[in-house]
mmCIF file of C-alpha atoms in Angstrom:
data_model
loop_
_atom_site.group_PDB
_atom_site.id
_atom_site.type_symbol
_atom_site.label_atom_id
_atom_site.label_comp_id
_atom_site.label_asym_id
_atom_site.label_seq_id
_atom_site.Cartn_x
_atom_site.Cartn_y
_atom_site.Cartn_z
ATOM 1 C CA MET A 1275 25.945 23.107 50.302
ATOM 2 C CA ILE A 1276 28.255 21.292 47.896
ATOM 3 C CA ARG A 1277 26.538 17.987 48.584
ATOM 4 C CA GLU A 1278 23.132 19.571 47.891
ATOM 5 C CA ASN A 1279 24.351 21.028 44.598
ATOM 6 C CA VAL A 1280 25.744 17.651 43.506
ATOM 7 C CA ARG A 1281 22.453 15.955 44.399
ATOM 8 C CA ARG A 1282 20.464 18.493 42.396
ATOM 9 C CA PHE A 1283 22.817 18.099 39.442
ATOM 10 C CA VAL A 1284 22.527 14.316 39.415
ATOM 11 C CA THR A 1285 18.726 14.457 39.823
ATOM 12 C CA GLY A 1286 18.357 16.907 36.947
ATOM 13 C CA ALA A 1287 20.649 14.873 34.684
ATOM 14 C CA VAL A 1288 18.762 11.658 35.403
ATOM 15 C CA LEU A 1289 15.375 13.263 34.723
ATOM 16 C CA ALA A 1290 16.624 14.784 31.466
ATOM 17 C CA VAL A 1291 18.051 11.492 30.194
ATOM 18 C CA LEU A 1292 14.889 9.607 31.144
ATOM 19 C CA ALA A 1293 12.738 12.166 29.319
ATOM 20 C CA VAL A 1294 14.822 11.860 26.149
ATOM 21 C CA THR A 1295 14.783 8.065 26.336
ATOM 22 C CA THR A 1296 10.993 7.981 26.738
ATOM 23 C CA LEU A 1297 10.561 10.297 23.772
ATOM 24 C CA LEU A 1298 12.792 8.177 21.533
ATOM 25 C CA VAL A 1299 11.655 4.721 22.517
ATOM 26 C CA GLY A 1300 7.940 5.094 23.228
ATOM 27 C CA PRO A 1301 5.149 4.720 22.636
ATOM 28 C CA GLY A 1302 5.881 1.615 20.546
ATOM 29 C CA PRO A 1303 3.089 -0.769 21.617
ATOM 30 C CA ALA A 1304 0.375 1.837 21.118
ATOM 31 C CA LEU A 1305 1.323 2.184 17.439
ATOM 32 C CA ALA A 1306 1.496 -1.533 16.700
ATOM 33 C CA ASP A 1307 -2.084 -1.945 15.430
ATOM 34 C CA ASP A 1308 -1.802 1.136 13.223
ATOM 35 C CA ALA A 1309 1.557 0.134 11.772
ATOM 36 C CA LYS A 1310 0.390 -2.805 9.687
ATOM 37 C CA PRO A 1311 -0.800 -2.364 6.073
ATOM 38 C CA THR A 1312 -4.178 -3.954 5.436
ATOM 39 C CA ALA A 1313 -4.603 -3.591 1.667
ATOM 40 C CA VAL A 1314 -2.801 -2.759 -1.567
ATOM 41 C CA ILE A 1315 -4.837 -0.946 -4.239
ATOM 42 C CA LEU A 1316 -3.615 -1.385 -7.813
ATOM 43 C CA SER A 1317 -4.851 0.799 -10.664
ATOM 44 C CA GLY A 1318 -3.693 1.552 -14.204
ATOM 45 C CA ASP A 1319 -4.811 2.860 -17.576
ATOM 46 C CA ASP A 1320 -5.185 -0.679 -18.927
ATOM 47 C CA LEU A 1321 -7.123 -1.874 -15.871
ATOM 48 C CA GLU A 1322 -10.870 -1.436 -16.171
ATOM 49 C CA ASP A 1323 -11.268 -1.225 -12.383
ATOM 50 C CA SER A 1324 -8.828 -0.872 -9.534
ATOM 51 C CA VAL A 1325 -7.799 -4.091 -7.795
ATOM 52 C CA GLU A 1326 -7.706 -4.398 -4.019
ATOM 53 C CA ILE A 1327 -5.315 -7.021 -2.658
ATOM 54 C CA THR A 1328 -5.472 -8.124 0.976
ATOM 55 C CA GLU A 1329 -4.034 -11.026 2.941
ATOM 56 C CA GLU A 1330 -7.293 -12.879 2.280
ATOM 57 C CA ASP A 1331 -6.305 -13.002 -1.390
ATOM 58 C CA GLY A 1332 -3.164 -14.919 -0.441
ATOM 59 C CA ASP A 1333 -0.294 -14.008 1.850
ATOM 60 C CA GLU A 1334 2.268 -14.616 -0.908
ATOM 61 C CA LEU A 1335 0.648 -12.200 -3.372
ATOM 62 C CA PHE A 1336 -0.079 -9.594 -0.686
ATOM 63 C CA SER A 1337 3.518 -9.716 0.543
ATOM 64 C CA ALA A 1338 4.919 -9.630 -2.992
ATOM 65 C CA MET A 1339 2.895 -6.497 -3.792
ATOM 66 C CA LEU A 1340 3.915 -4.764 -0.567
ATOM 67 C CA SER A 1341 7.555 -5.602 -1.187
ATOM 68 C CA GLN A 1342 7.442 -3.534 -4.392
ATOM 69 C CA VAL A 1343 7.079 -0.295 -2.436
ATOM 70 C CA SER A 1344 7.732 -0.978 1.270
ATOM 71 C CA TRP A 1345 11.382 0.066 0.935
ATOM 72 C CA LEU A 1346 10.766 3.287 -1.067
ATOM 73 C CA THR A 1347 10.880 5.543 2.004
ATOM 74 C CA GLY A 1348 14.590 6.415 2.123
ATOM 75 C CA GLU A 1349 17.513 7.076 -0.182
ATOM 76 C CA SER A 1350 18.586 3.514 -1.070
ATOM 77 C CA GLY A 1351 18.107 2.542 -4.690
ATOM 78 C CA ARG A 1352 17.471 6.022 -6.019
ATOM 79 C CA ALA A 1353 17.765 6.491 -9.768
ATOM 80 C CA ALA A 1354 18.146 9.449 -12.104
ATOM 81 C CA VAL A 1355 15.031 10.872 -13.740
ATOM 82 C CA PRO A 1356 14.385 8.530 -16.683
ATOM 83 C CA ASP A 1357 13.247 9.253 -20.217
ATOM 84 C CA ARG A 1358 9.469 9.166 -19.832
ATOM 85 C CA SER A 1359 9.026 7.978 -23.403
ATOM 86 C CA LYS A 1360 10.810 4.728 -22.456
ATOM 87 C CA LEU A 1361 8.920 3.955 -19.255
ATOM 88 C CA GLY A 1362 6.079 1.906 -20.713
ATOM 89 C CA PRO A 1363 2.721 1.454 -18.942
ATOM 90 C CA LYS A 1364 2.233 3.054 -15.541
ATOM 91 C CA TYR A 1365 0.502 1.447 -12.565
ATOM 92 C CA THR A 1366 -0.319 3.184 -9.320
ATOM 93 C CA VAL A 1367 -0.078 1.333 -6.016
ATOM 94 C CA VAL A 1368 -1.741 2.748 -2.899
ATOM 95 C CA ILE A 1369 -1.032 1.264 0.527
ATOM 96 C CA ARG A 1370 -4.007 1.318 2.880
ATOM 97 C CA TYR A 1371 -3.914 1.109 6.674
ATOM 98 C CA GLY A 1372 -7.316 0.182 8.060
ATOM 99 C CA ASP A 1373 -9.724 2.371 6.113
ATOM 100 C CA LYS A 1374 -7.166 5.105 5.385
ATOM 101 C CA ASP A 1375 -4.914 5.424 2.313
ATOM 102 C CA ARG A 1376 -1.410 6.379 3.428
ATOM 103 C CA TYR A 1377 1.190 5.883 0.683
ATOM 104 C CA SER A 1378 1.070 6.073 -3.119
ATOM 105 C CA TYR A 1379 3.664 5.065 -5.715
ATOM 106 C CA ASP A 1380 3.816 4.845 -9.511
ATOM 107 C CA LEU A 1381 5.328 1.656 -10.914
ATOM 108 C CA TYR A 1382 6.720 1.099 -14.404
ATOM 109 C CA PRO A 1383 7.347 -2.662 -14.747
ATOM 110 C CA LEU A 1384 8.342 -2.557 -18.434
ATOM 111 C CA ALA A 1385 10.662 0.461 -18.349
ATOM 112 C CA GLU A 1386 13.694 0.277 -20.589
ATOM 113 C CA GLY A 1387 16.676 -0.866 -18.542
ATOM 114 C CA GLY A 1388 14.566 -2.489 -15.844
ATOM 115 C CA PRO A 1389 11.548 -1.664 -13.658
ATOM 116 C CA ARG A 1390 11.290 1.815 -12.180
ATOM 117 C CA ALA A 1391 9.277 3.241 -9.289
ATOM 118 C CA PHE A 1392 8.327 6.855 -8.597
ATOM 119 C CA ARG A 1393 7.403 8.378 -5.242
ATOM 120 C CA PRO A 1394 5.122 11.396 -5.874
ATOM 121 C CA GLY A 1395 5.347 14.478 -3.705
ATOM 122 C CA GLU A 1396 1.616 14.441 -3.092
ATOM 123 C CA GLN A 1397 0.762 11.558 -0.788
ATOM 124 C CA PRO A 1398 -2.672 10.524 0.543
ATOM 125 C CA ASP A 1399 -1.470 11.170 4.094
ATOM 126 C CA GLY A 1400 0.645 14.263 3.485
ATOM 127 C CA ARG A 1401 3.692 15.186 1.413
ATOM 128 C CA ALA A 1402 7.003 13.500 0.588
ATOM 129 C CA THR A 1403 10.107 14.257 -1.440
ATOM 130 C CA GLU A 1404 9.668 13.259 -5.072
ATOM 131 C CA ALA A 1405 12.118 10.533 -6.056
ATOM 132 C CA TRP A 1406 12.770 7.885 -8.696
ATOM 133 C CA PHE A 1407 13.977 4.391 -7.776
ATOM 134 C CA PHE A 1408 15.143 1.264 -9.516
ATOM 135 C CA GLY A 1409 12.324 -1.236 -9.066
ATOM 136 C CA ARG A 1410 12.483 -4.847 -7.980
ATOM 137 C CA LEU A 1411 13.119 -7.370 -10.714
ATOM 138 C CA ASN A 1412 9.946 -9.268 -9.845
ATOM 139 C CA MET A 1413 7.725 -6.231 -10.425
ATOM 140 C CA PRO A 1414 6.241 -7.387 -13.784
ATOM 141 C CA ASN A 1415 5.237 -10.795 -12.433
ATOM 142 C CA ALA A 1416 3.905 -9.402 -9.152
ATOM 143 C CA LEU A 1417 1.681 -6.927 -11.008
ATOM 144 C CA ARG A 1418 0.627 -9.560 -13.521
ATOM 145 C CA LEU A 1419 -0.442 -11.938 -10.757
ATOM 146 C CA ALA A 1420 -2.357 -9.071 -9.153
ATOM 147 C CA GLY A 1421 -4.355 -8.542 -12.349
ATOM 148 C CA ALA A 1422 -2.325 -6.258 -14.612
ATOM 149 C CA PRO A 1423 -2.330 -7.370 -18.296
ATOM 150 C CA LEU A 1424 1.436 -7.839 -18.549
ATOM 151 C CA PRO A 1425 3.384 -10.506 -20.437
ATOM 152 C CA GLU A 1426 4.763 -13.392 -18.428
ATOM 153 C CA THR A 1427 8.476 -13.110 -17.711
ATOM 154 C CA THR A 1428 11.070 -15.194 -15.874
ATOM 155 C CA ASP A 1429 9.462 -16.343 -12.614
ATOM 156 C CA VAL A 1430 11.415 -14.079 -10.287
ATOM 157 C CA MET A 1431 9.344 -13.283 -7.226
ATOM 158 C CA THR A 1432 11.675 -11.561 -4.774
ATOM 159 C CA GLY A 1433 14.861 -9.584 -4.884
ATOM 160 C CA GLY A 1434 15.893 -5.977 -5.289
ATOM 161 C CA ILE A 1435 18.209 -4.104 -7.551
ATOM 162 C CA GLY A 1436 20.311 -6.346 -9.731
ATOM 163 C CA GLY A 1437 19.017 -9.708 -8.554
ATOM 164 C CA GLY A 1438 16.196 -11.841 -7.301
ATOM 165 C CA GLU A 1439 15.074 -15.300 -6.389
ATOM 166 C CA ARG A 1440 11.911 -17.372 -6.376
ATOM 167 C CA ILE A 1441 9.567 -16.793 -3.482
ATOM 168 C CA ASN A 1442 8.200 -19.779 -1.596
ATOM 169 C CA GLU A 1443 6.432 -20.643 1.603
ATOM 170 C CA GLN A 1444 9.723 -21.011 3.458
ATOM 171 C CA GLN A 1445 10.836 -17.530 2.462
ATOM 172 C CA ALA A 1446 8.075 -15.109 3.336
ATOM 173 C CA VAL A 1447 8.385 -11.369 2.912
ATOM 174 C CA ASP A 1448 7.852 -9.135 5.936
ATOM 175 C CA PRO A 1449 5.733 -6.277 4.502
ATOM 176 C CA ALA A 1450 6.040 -3.873 7.426
ATOM 177 C CA GLY A 1451 9.647 -4.659 8.283
ATOM 178 C CA ASP A 1452 11.188 -2.549 5.502
ATOM 179 C CA LEU A 1453 8.994 0.397 6.363
ATOM 180 C CA PHE A 1454 9.802 0.536 10.046
ATOM 181 C CA ALA A 1455 13.007 -1.433 10.610
ATOM 182 C CA GLY A 1456 15.175 1.627 10.041
ATOM 183 C CA MET A 1457 13.177 3.709 12.484
ATOM 184 C CA GLY A 1458 13.232 0.955 15.102
ATOM 185 C CA GLY A 1459 16.984 0.514 14.753
ATOM 186 C CA LEU A 1460 17.554 4.246 15.157
ATOM 187 C CA ARG A 1461 15.409 4.373 18.290
ATOM 188 C CA GLY A 1462 17.282 1.442 19.778
ATOM 189 C CA MET A 1463 20.655 3.023 19.066
ATOM 190 C CA LEU A 1464 19.616 6.340 20.586
ATOM 191 C CA ALA A 1465 18.176 4.584 23.617
ATOM 192 C CA VAL A 1466 21.496 2.801 24.193
ATOM 193 C CA ASN A 1467 23.349 6.098 23.830
ATOM 194 C CA ALA A 1468 21.008 7.697 26.361
ATOM 195 C CA GLY A 1469 21.680 4.869 28.815
ATOM 196 C CA VAL A 1470 25.427 5.258 28.394
ATOM 197 C CA LEU A 1471 25.080 9.002 28.952
ATOM 198 C CA LEU A 1472 23.165 8.308 32.158
ATOM 199 C CA LEU A 1473 25.913 6.007 33.456
ATOM 200 C CA ILE A 1474 28.658 8.495 32.591
ATOM 201 C CA THR A 1475 26.773 11.363 34.232
ATOM 202 C CA GLY A 1476 26.194 9.361 37.397
ATOM 203 C CA GLY A 1477 29.833 8.261 37.534
ATOM 204 C CA LEU A 1478 31.171 11.785 37.115
ATOM 205 C CA ALA A 1479 28.805 13.084 39.760
ATOM 206 C CA GLY A 1480 29.903 10.366 42.181
ATOM 207 C CA ILE A 1481 33.572 11.107 41.590
ATOM 208 C CA ALA A 1482 32.978 14.824 42.134
ATOM 209 C CA PHE A 1483 31.107 14.106 45.366
ATOM 210 C CA LEU A 1484 33.895 11.886 46.734
ATOM 211 C CA ALA A 1485 36.532 14.410 45.758
ATOM 212 C CA ARG A 1486 34.683 17.161 47.637
ATOM 213 C CA ARG A 1487 34.388 15.040 50.779
ATOM 214 C CA ARG A 1488 38.150 14.478 50.818
#
């Protein structure tokens, strides 16, 4: 009777851990095709028509545009609500996946004190928490190269808050990495924790079984 109870306990624990692990880790491969941005749409009051940027327009420009907003999904880099009279011209960037618009951000490359970015609550694919961020230092040049009528500034093409460096072919930007790296790291950590829990559960069950036999 005791042996049967131990067996049932171990079986139930193993099934529970496996279910949690599957939920946290999968289904990664099935989402791969849908997880890559395909276009960046730039619009603004001083742009006669919106501009669509894809990898066909140049991987460097496409990556530079994505890097302006790909990290605006969490808390890092948040800024206080600025004085709107000192923001300068506004440009809206929409990130498209396939034929579906998913994310939208407002960029202010000439804001007093440095570029700013705003994440609206209303998103093309749902809702998000409204938030202001300090923008990347290369924002004015990235938007200018994409077609915005902005003055040329120091040729800084990558870098975040407080710094930047010139982009080149040897230093490419991973557009999707910032969006999903945090999620992937969390899944990996939880999967490891689930595996450790499985080993501990099995060890405790084995010790209990041996103790009962003695």
